[in-house]
XYZ file of C-alpha atoms in Angstrom:
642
model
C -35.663 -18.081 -8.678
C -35.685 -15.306 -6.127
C -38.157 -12.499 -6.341
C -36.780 -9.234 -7.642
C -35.718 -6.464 -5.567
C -37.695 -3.557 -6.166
C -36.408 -0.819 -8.679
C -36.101 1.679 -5.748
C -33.880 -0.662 -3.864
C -32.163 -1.197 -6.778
C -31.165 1.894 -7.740
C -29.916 2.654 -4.222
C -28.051 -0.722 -4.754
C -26.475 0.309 -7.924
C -25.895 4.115 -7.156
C -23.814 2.961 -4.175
C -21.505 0.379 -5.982
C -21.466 3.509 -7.782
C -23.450 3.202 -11.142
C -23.009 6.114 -13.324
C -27.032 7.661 -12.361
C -27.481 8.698 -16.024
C -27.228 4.798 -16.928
C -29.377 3.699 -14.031
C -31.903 2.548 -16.548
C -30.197 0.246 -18.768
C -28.724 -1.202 -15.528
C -32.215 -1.929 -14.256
C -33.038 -3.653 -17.793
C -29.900 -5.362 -17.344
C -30.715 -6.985 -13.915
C -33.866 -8.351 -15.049
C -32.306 -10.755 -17.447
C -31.481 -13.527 -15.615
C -28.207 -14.830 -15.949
C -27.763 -18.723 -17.694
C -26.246 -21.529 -15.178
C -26.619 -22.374 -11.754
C -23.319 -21.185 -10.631
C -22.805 -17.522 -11.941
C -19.441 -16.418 -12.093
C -17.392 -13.933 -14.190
C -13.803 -14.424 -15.736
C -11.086 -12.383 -16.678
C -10.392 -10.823 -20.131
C -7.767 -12.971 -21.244
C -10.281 -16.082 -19.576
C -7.350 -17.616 -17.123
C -8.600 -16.037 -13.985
C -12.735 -16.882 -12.868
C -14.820 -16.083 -9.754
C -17.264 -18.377 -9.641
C -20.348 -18.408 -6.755
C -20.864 -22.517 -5.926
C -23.989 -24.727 -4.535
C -23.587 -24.888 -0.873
C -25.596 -26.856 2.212
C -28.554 -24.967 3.233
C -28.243 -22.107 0.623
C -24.539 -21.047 2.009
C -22.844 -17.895 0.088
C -19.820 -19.896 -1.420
C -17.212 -18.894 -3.509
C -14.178 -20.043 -5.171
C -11.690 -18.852 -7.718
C -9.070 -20.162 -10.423
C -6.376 -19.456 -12.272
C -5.983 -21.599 -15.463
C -8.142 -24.003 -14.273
C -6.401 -24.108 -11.105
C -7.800 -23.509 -7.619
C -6.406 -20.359 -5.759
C -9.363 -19.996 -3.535
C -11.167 -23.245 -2.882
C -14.793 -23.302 -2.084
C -15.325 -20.775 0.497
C -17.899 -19.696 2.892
C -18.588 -15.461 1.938
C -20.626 -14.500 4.943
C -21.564 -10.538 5.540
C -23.329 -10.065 9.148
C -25.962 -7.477 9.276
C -27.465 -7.000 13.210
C -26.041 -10.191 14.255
C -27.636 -12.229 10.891
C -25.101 -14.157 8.094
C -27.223 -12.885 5.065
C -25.047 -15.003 3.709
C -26.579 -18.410 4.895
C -29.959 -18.998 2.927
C -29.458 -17.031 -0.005
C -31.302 -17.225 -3.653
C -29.425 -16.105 -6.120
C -31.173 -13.523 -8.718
C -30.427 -11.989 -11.962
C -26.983 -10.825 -13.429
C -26.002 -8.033 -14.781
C -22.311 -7.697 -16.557
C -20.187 -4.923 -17.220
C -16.767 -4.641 -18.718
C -14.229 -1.770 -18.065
C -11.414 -0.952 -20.029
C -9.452 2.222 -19.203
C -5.926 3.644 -18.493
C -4.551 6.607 -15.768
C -1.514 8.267 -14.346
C -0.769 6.624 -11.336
C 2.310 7.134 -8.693
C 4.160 3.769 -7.668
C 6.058 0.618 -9.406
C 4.611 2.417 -13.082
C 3.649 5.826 -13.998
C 0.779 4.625 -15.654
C -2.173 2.079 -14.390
C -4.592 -0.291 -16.419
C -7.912 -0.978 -15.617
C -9.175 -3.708 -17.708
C -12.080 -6.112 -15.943
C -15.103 -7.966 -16.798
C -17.691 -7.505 -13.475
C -20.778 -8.692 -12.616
C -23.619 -7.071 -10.392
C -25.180 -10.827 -8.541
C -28.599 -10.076 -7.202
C -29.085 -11.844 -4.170
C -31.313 -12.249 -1.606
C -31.113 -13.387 2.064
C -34.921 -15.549 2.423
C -35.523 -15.485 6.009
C -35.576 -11.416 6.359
C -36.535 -11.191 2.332
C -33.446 -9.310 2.514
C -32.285 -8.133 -0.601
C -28.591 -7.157 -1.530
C -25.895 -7.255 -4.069
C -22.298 -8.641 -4.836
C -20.440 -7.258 -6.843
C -17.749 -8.648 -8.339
C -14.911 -8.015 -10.821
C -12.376 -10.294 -12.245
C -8.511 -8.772 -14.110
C -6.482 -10.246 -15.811
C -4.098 -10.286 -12.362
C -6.515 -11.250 -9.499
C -9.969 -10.290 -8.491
C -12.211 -8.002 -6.300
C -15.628 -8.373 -4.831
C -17.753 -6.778 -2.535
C -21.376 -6.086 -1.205
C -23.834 -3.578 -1.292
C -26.957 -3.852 0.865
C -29.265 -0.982 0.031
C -30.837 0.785 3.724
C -31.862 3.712 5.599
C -31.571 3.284 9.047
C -28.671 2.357 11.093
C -27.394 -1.155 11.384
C -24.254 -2.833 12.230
C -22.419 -4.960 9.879
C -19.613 -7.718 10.685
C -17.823 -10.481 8.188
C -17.104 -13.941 8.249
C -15.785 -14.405 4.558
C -13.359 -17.202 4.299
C -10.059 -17.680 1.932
C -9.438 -21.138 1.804
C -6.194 -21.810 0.285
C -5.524 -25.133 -1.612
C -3.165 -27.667 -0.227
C 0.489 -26.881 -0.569
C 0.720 -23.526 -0.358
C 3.268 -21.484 1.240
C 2.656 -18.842 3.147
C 4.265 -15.614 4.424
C 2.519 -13.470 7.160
C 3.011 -11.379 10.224
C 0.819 -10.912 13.671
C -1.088 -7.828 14.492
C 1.337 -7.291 17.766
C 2.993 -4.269 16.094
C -0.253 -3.223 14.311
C 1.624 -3.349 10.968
C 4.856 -2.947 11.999
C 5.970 -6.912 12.290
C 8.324 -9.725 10.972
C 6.889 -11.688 7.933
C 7.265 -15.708 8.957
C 6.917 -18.187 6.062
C 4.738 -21.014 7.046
C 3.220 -23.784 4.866
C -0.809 -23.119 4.820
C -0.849 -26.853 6.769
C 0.849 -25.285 9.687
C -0.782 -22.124 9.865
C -2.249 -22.674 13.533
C -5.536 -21.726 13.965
C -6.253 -18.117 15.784
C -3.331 -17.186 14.196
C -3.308 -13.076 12.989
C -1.973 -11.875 9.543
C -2.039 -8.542 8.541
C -2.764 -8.157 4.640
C -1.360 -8.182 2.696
C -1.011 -11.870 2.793
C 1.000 -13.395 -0.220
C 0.973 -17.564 -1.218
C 2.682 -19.397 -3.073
C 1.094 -21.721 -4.759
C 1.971 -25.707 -4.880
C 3.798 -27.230 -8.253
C 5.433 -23.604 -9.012
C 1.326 -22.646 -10.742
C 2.232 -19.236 -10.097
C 1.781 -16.229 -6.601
C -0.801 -14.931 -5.021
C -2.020 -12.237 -2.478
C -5.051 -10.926 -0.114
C -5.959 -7.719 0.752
C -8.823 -4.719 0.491
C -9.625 -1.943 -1.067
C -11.609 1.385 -1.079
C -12.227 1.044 3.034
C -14.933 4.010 2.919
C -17.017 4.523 6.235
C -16.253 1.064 7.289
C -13.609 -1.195 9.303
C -10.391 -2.282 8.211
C -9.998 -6.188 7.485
C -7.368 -8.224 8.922
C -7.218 -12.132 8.688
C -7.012 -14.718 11.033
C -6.391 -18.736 10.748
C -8.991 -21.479 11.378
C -6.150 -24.190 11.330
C -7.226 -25.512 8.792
C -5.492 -23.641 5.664
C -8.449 -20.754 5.826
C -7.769 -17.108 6.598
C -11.412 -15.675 7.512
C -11.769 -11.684 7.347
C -12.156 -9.864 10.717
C -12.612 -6.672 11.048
C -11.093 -3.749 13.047
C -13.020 -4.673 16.115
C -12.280 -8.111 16.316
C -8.627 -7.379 16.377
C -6.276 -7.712 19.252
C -5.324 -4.230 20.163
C -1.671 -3.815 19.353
C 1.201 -3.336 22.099
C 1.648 0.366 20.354
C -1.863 1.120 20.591
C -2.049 0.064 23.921
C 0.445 1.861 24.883
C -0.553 4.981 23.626
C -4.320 5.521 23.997
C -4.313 2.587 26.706
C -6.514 -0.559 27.822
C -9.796 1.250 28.014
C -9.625 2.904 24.808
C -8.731 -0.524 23.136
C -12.116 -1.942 24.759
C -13.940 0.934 23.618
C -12.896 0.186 20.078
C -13.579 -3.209 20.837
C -17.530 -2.870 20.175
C -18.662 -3.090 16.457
C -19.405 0.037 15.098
C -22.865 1.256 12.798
C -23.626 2.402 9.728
C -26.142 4.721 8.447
C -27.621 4.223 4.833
C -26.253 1.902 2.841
C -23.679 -0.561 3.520
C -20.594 -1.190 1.082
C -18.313 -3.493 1.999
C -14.262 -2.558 0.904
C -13.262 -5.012 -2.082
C -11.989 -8.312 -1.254
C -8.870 -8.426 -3.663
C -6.962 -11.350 -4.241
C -3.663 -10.682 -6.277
C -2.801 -13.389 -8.760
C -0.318 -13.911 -11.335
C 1.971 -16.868 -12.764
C 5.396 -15.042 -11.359
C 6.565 -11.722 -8.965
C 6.478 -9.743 -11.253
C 2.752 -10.004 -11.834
C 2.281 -9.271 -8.254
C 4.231 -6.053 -8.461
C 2.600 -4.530 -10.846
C -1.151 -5.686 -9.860
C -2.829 -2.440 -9.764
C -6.500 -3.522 -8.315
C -5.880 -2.184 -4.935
C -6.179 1.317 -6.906
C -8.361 0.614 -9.761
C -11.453 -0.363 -7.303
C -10.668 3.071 -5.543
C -12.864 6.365 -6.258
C -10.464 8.441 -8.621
C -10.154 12.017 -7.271
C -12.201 14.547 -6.697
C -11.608 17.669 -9.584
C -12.684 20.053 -7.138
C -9.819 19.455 -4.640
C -7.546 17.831 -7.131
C -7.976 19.802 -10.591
C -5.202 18.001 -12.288
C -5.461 14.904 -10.311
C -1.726 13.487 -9.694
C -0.848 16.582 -11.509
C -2.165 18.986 -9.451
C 0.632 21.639 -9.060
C 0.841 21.755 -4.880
C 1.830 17.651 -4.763
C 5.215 17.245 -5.631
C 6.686 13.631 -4.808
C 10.488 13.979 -3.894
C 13.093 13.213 -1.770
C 13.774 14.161 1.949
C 15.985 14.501 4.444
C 15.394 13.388 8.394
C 16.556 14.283 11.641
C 15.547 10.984 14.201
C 17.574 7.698 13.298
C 21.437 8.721 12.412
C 22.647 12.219 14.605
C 22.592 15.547 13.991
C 22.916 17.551 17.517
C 20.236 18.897 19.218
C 16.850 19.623 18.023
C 16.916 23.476 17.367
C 16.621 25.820 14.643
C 19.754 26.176 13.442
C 20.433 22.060 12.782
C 17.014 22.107 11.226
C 18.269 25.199 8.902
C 21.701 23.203 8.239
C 19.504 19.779 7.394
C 17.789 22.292 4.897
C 21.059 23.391 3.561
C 22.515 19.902 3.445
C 19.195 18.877 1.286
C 19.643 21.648 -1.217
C 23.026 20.514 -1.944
C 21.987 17.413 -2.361
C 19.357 18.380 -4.899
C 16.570 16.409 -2.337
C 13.250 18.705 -2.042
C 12.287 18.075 1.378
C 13.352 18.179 4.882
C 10.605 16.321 7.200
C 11.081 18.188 11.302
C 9.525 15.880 14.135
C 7.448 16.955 16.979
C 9.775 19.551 18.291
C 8.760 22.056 15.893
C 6.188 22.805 18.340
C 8.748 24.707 20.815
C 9.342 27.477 17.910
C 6.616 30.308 18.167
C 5.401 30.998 14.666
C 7.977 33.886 13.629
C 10.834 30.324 14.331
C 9.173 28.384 12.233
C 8.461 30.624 9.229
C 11.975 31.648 9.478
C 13.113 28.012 8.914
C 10.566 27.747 6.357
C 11.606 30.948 4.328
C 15.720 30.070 4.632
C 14.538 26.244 3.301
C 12.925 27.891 0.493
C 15.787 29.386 -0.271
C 17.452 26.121 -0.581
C 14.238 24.916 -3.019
C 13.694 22.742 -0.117
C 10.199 22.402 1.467
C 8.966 21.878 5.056
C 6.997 19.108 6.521
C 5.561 18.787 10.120
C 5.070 16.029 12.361
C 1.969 15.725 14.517
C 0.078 13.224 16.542
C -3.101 12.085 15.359
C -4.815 12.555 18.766
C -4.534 16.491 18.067
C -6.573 15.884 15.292
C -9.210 14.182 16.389
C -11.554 16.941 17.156
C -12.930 18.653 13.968
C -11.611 22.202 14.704
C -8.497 21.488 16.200
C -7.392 19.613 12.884
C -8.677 22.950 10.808
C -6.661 24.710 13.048
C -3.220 22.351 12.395
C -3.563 22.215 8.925
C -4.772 26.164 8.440
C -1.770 26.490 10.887
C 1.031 24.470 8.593
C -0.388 26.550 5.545
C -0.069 29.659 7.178
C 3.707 29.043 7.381
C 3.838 27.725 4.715
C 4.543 24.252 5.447
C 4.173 21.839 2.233
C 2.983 18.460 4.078
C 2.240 17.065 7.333
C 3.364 13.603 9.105
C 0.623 12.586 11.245
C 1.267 9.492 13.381
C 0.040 7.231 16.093
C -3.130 5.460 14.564
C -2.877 1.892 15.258
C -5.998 0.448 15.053
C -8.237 -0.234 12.125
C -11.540 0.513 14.087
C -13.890 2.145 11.657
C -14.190 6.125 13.304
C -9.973 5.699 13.011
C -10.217 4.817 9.380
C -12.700 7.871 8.814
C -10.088 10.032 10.551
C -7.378 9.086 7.847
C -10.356 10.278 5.255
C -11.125 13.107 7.385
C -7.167 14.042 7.603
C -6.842 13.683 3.787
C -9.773 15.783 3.263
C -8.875 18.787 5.385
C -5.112 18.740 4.417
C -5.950 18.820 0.910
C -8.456 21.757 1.236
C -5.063 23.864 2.876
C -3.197 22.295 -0.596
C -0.978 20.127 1.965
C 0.916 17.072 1.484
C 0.274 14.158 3.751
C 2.709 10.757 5.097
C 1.070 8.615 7.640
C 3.404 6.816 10.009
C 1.795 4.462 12.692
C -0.618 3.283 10.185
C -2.514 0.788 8.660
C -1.865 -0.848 5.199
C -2.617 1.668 2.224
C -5.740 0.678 0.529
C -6.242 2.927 -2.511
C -6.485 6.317 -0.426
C -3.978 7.756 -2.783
C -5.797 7.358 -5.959
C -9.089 9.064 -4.581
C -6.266 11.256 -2.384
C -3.186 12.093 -4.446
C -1.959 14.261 -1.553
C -1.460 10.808 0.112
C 2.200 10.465 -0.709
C 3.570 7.741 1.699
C 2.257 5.951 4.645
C 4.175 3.858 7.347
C 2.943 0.637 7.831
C 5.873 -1.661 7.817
C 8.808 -2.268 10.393
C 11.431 0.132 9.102
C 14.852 1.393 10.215
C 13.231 3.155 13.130
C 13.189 -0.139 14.468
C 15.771 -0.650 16.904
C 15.279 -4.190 17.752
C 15.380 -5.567 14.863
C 18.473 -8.548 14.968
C 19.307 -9.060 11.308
C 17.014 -7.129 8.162
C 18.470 -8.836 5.115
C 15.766 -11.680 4.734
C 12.502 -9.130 6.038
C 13.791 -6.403 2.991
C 14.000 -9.554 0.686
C 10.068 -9.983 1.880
C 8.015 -7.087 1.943
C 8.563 -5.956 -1.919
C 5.994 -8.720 -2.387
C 4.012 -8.789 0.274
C 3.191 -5.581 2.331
C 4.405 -3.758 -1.176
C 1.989 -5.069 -2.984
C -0.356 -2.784 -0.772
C 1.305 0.254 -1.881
C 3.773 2.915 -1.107
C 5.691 2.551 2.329
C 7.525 4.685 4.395
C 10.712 2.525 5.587
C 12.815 4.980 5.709
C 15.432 3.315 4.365
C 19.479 3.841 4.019
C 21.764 3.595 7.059
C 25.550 3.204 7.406
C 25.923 2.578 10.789
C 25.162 -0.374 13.375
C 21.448 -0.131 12.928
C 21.855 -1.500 9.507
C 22.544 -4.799 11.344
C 24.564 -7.912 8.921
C 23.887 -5.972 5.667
C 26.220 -4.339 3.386
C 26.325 -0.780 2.410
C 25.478 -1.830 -1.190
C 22.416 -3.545 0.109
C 21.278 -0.402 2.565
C 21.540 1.922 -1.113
C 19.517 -0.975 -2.727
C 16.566 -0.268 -0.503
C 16.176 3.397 -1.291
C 15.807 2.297 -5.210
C 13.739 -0.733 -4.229
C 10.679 -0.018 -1.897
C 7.809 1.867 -3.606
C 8.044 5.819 -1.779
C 6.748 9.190 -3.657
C 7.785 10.938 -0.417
C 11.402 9.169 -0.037
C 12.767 9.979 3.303
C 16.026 8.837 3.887
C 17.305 7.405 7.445
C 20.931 8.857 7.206
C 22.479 11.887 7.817
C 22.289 14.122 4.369
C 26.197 14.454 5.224
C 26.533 11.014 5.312
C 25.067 10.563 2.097
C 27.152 13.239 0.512
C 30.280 12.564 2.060
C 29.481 8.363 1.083
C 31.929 7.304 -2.132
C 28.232 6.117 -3.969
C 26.923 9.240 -3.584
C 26.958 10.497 -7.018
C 24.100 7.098 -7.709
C 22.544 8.070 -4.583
C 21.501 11.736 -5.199
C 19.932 10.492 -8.653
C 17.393 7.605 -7.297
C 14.387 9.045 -8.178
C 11.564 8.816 -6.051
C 8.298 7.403 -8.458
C 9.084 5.287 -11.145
C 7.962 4.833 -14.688
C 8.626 1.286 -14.904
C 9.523 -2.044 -12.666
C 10.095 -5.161 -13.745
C 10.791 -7.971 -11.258
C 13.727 -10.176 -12.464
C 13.195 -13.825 -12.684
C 16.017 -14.712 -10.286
C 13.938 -13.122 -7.547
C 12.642 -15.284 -4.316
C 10.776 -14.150 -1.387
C 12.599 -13.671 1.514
C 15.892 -14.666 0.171
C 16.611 -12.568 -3.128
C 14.848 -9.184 -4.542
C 15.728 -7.898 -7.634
C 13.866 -5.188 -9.650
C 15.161 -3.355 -13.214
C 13.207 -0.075 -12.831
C 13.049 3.052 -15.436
C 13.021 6.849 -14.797
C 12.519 8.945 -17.586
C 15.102 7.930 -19.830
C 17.554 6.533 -17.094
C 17.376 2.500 -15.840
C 18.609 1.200 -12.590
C 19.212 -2.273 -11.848
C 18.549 -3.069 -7.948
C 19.212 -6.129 -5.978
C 18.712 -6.837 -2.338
C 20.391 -9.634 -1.273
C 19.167 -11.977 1.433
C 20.971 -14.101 4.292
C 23.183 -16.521 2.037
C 25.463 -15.122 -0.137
C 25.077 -15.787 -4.450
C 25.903 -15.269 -7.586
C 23.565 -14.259 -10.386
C 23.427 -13.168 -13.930
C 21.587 -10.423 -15.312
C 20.540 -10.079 -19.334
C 20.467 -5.922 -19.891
C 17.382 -6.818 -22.748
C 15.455 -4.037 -20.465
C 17.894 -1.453 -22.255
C 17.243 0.385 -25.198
C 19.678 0.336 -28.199
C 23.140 1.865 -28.171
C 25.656 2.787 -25.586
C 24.710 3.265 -21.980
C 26.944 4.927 -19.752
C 26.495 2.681 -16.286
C 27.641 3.573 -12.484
C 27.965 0.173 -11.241
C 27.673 0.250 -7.140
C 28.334 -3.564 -5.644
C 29.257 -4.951 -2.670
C 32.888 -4.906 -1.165
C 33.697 -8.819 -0.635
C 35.972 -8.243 2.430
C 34.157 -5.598 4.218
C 30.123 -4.997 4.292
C 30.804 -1.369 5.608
C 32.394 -0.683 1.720
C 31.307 -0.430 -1.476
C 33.221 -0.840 -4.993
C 32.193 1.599 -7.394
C 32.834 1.265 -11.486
C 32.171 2.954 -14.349
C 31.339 0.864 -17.141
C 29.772 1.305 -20.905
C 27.560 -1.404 -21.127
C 24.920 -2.553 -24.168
C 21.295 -4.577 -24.060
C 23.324 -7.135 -25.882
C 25.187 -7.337 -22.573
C 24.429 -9.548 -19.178
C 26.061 -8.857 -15.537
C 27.422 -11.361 -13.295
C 27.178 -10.313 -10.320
C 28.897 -11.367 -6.908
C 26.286 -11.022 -3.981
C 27.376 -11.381 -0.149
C 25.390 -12.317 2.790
C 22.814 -9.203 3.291
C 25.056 -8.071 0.134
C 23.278 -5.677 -2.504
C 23.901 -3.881 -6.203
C 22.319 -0.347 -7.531
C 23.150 0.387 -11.095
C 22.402 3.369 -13.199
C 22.404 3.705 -17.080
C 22.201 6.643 -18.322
């Protein structure tokens, strides 16, 4: 048995993972009682999912975890560098202490309301050849687990990781590189031929072998420290690496340049203590568990009351809908087409119109103008800026005192692409001051979302994905059959979906509509023209997809990559939502998600003869009820009950 830390590096342990400081003494009590076993662990509330910390060779930091008795993570190195030493080889492992949480909060995404429910456990642990002493912390849900270190310090020091996710035998795999930053093509890959040196950005979603159910890697709570990506070691292991280790990406590079990718390139310190973001692995028995997994958030700091009194009710953040001019026409960028996009959003009853960098060529009387005549329409004003002009301290008060001064509701700040930790304390920083000037905030060239918008409501939307911006993109139908259960399961992304024109590639109009009700956006910005979308003959279903959702269910039909289909609830109205990938189908729906009575449906569905069509058909429609539905290639369905 280790010897115990002292109570002063305790409590720095504990008040960083944070402990509540009024209960700092029955936590102390509570780590001297060692826990029973030799391999201590802790389990979910229902008892199917465990973390369990196992023997290893020369005192190695292993890990592995199960889901009903199953192996999701096989024994696994967890290694935490501190100055260039793996604390993590020649460890003793001290006393326990066990917590439970139980709780429930508004939240903004697949469901209007999240659920906390763990059992944790606080491992004391202690690294023998520097009498190093440190903590892991680790929680298990009923739908995955998190864990995490805390090594209590004063001075500075430089961290790094090594932990390793090795992923039983027959797993299949879908992933994409780190060439776009987060902006790539899922593959699917069994585990077996995952080679090694091989990037994935998380979220990384499995399947595991004999249909025992999904799961998915990723982090949370990334607070004055890297961002984690994953990378191969050929043989069915993803190990963590962060933000320095990462290959600079061809749109960092070609932004900021070589030299500025080499500067990033050197591990950065920390001051105080070190907490590691939670290591969260997603896990459920079908999709749908995946979906509506809401660790990423429930590790995550909730808000602040001083900035957010109300927390996601706090009057200034308003999610909604917005129009766009960048992907589908409009004329030239001047004040008057910005005024008739503003128009065109009022009559669609959307709240926002989003204006790209050339704002910046109106002097301020211009731009309050446009602001004041979209006001009129009840429609507000965001404002595009690159993140390199809010780098400096003052020059960001300036921007975001600036866009308050006109009264601008929210700012689009883009152009991050890296996960090096002083860029991941600018999103923090960015958050921070736009919320103290009550704006609104989407982040486009960005990593993966990582709980910033519980501790940051005024996050609405981030980028993070390869969207309908991209041009090059050669067919979308099997990547928008993907990414609801993979880079989704991160959080809210900013696709912006919905085009009728050639960019939409082989998929059908029904499908492009399908998107806008499918992918998780509080701040839904749509990629067509607002006239296209009024003039379209769905347009009626259109104006009335919400943008946050009370409800999402994943339908059982549903396969990665080659079928999506979600029933999801607004208020009182449900819509049923199908993205159809590259081969064409048929499938049946049961309406059980329905309440009782009549429901009034607006039934939008593919055009067999012509993708560039849609059929649409009223139709009064009960839970006793199914749908069969007729799906082509890249086809789609929306429905709305009312």
């Amino acid at each position: 048995m280790s010897r115990p830390c002292s109570r002063r590096d305790f409590l720095s342990a504990a008040l960083a993972a944070p402990v509540a400081p009024a209960l700092a003494r029955d936590v102390w009590k509570a780590w001297r009682v060692r826990d029973p076993g030799d391999a201590p662990g802790v389990s979910s509330p229902d008892g199917r999912v465990e973390f369990r910390l196992l023997p290893g060779a020369e005192s190695r930091l292993r890990f592995g975890i199960t889901f009903g008795n199953r192996p999701v993570i096989e024994p696994s190195p967890l290694s935490l560098v501190v100055d260039g030493v793996d604390v993590g080889q020649g460890v003793e492992v001290g006393n326990v202490e066990r917590y439970e949480t139980n709780q429930r909060y508004a939240w903004r995404g697949v469901h209007s309301e999240a659920i906390n429910r763990c059992k944790g456990a606080r491992i004391a642990l202690r690294h023998t050849a520097s009498s190093s002493d440190y903590v892991l912390d680790v929680r298990a849900f009923d739908d995955g687990v998190g864990f995490r270190c805390v090594v209590p310090g004063s001075g500075s020091r430089v961290p790094d990781e090594g932990t390793n996710f090795a992923l039983p035998a027959g797993c299949t795999v879908w992933y994409h590189d780190l060439q776009g930053h987060y902006e790539g093509t899922h593959v699917r890959k069994e585990i077996a031929d995952v080679p090694a040196g091989a990037w994935a950005a998380p979220p990384v979603t499995f399947k595991l072998g004999d249909a025992a159910g999904y799961a998915s890697i990723t982090e949370a709570a990334v607070i004055d420290y890297s961002g984690m990506a994953l990378q191969a070691d050929g043989q069915r292991g993803l190990q963590v690496r962060l933000g320095h280790a990462h290959p600079a990406s061809h749109p960092f590079t070609l932004r900021y340049g070589d030299a500025e990718a080499a500067r990033l390139a050197q591990p950065a310190a920390i001051v105080g203590t070190i907490t590691t973001p939670w290591r969260v692995v997603m896990i459920g028995a079908d999709l749908n568990t995946l979906v509506n997994c809401d660790i990423v958030h429930d590790v995550s700091p909730p808000p602040d009351p001083r900035l957010f009194p109300k927390g996601f009710d706090t009057e200034w953040i308003k999610p909604g809908r917005a129009v766009w001019k960048y992907l589908d026409g409009g004329g030239e960028n001047t004040l008057e087409t910005m005024k008739e996009f503003s128009r065109l959003a009022g009559e669609l009853g959307f709240e926002y119109n989003v204006v790209e960098g050339f704002w910046r060529q109106w002097d301020e009387s211009q731009l309050r103008e446009l602001i004041d005549y979209s006001r009129q329409h009840h429609v507000g004003i965001w404002l595009w800026q690159h993140s390199k002009e809010i780098h400096d301290p003052t020059a960001r008060e300036a921007f975001f005192a600036h866009a308050q001064r006109v009264g601008a509701v929210g700012v689009k700040l883009d152009f991050f692409d890296h996960e090096a930790k002083e860029v991941m304390d600018l999103y923090r920083a960015a958050l921070e001051g736009a919320a103290r000037h009550r704006l609104m905030v989407d982040f486009h060239g960005a990593n993966k979302p990582t709980g910033e918008s519980r501790t940051w409501p005024n996050e609405l939307n981030r980028e993070a994905v390869s969207g309908m911006e991209r041009r090059s993109m050669p067919a979308w139908s099997q990547h928008d059959t993907t990414i609801p259960f993979t880079r989704m399961l991160a959080g809210h992304l900013d696709f912006t979906p919905m085009l009728f024109g050639e960019r939409r590639r082989e998929t059908s109009w029904a499908h492009q509509i399908a998107t806008a009700a499918m992918f998780t956006a509080p701040l839904l910005v749509y990629g067509a023209h607002p006239k296209a979308i009024l003039e379209h003959p769905a347009a009626d279903l259109i104006r009335s997809i919400p943008s946050v959702w009370d409800e999402t269910r994943v339908l059982a039909f549903s396969e990665i990559g080659e079928v999506a289909g979600f029933a999801r609830r607004h208020r009182k109205h449900w819509f049923l939502v199908i993205a159809n990938g590259p081969a064409g189908r048929s499938v049946e729906v049961p309406l059980s998600f329905l309440g009782g009575g009549a429901h009034e449906g607006v039934l939008v569905g593919d055009e067999p003869e012509d993708p560039a069509a849609v059929r649409v058909v009223a139709r009064t429609l009960h839970r006793e009820d199914s749908l069969k539905i007729d799906l082509r290639p890249a086809g789609g369905f929306v429905a709305r009950f009312s």
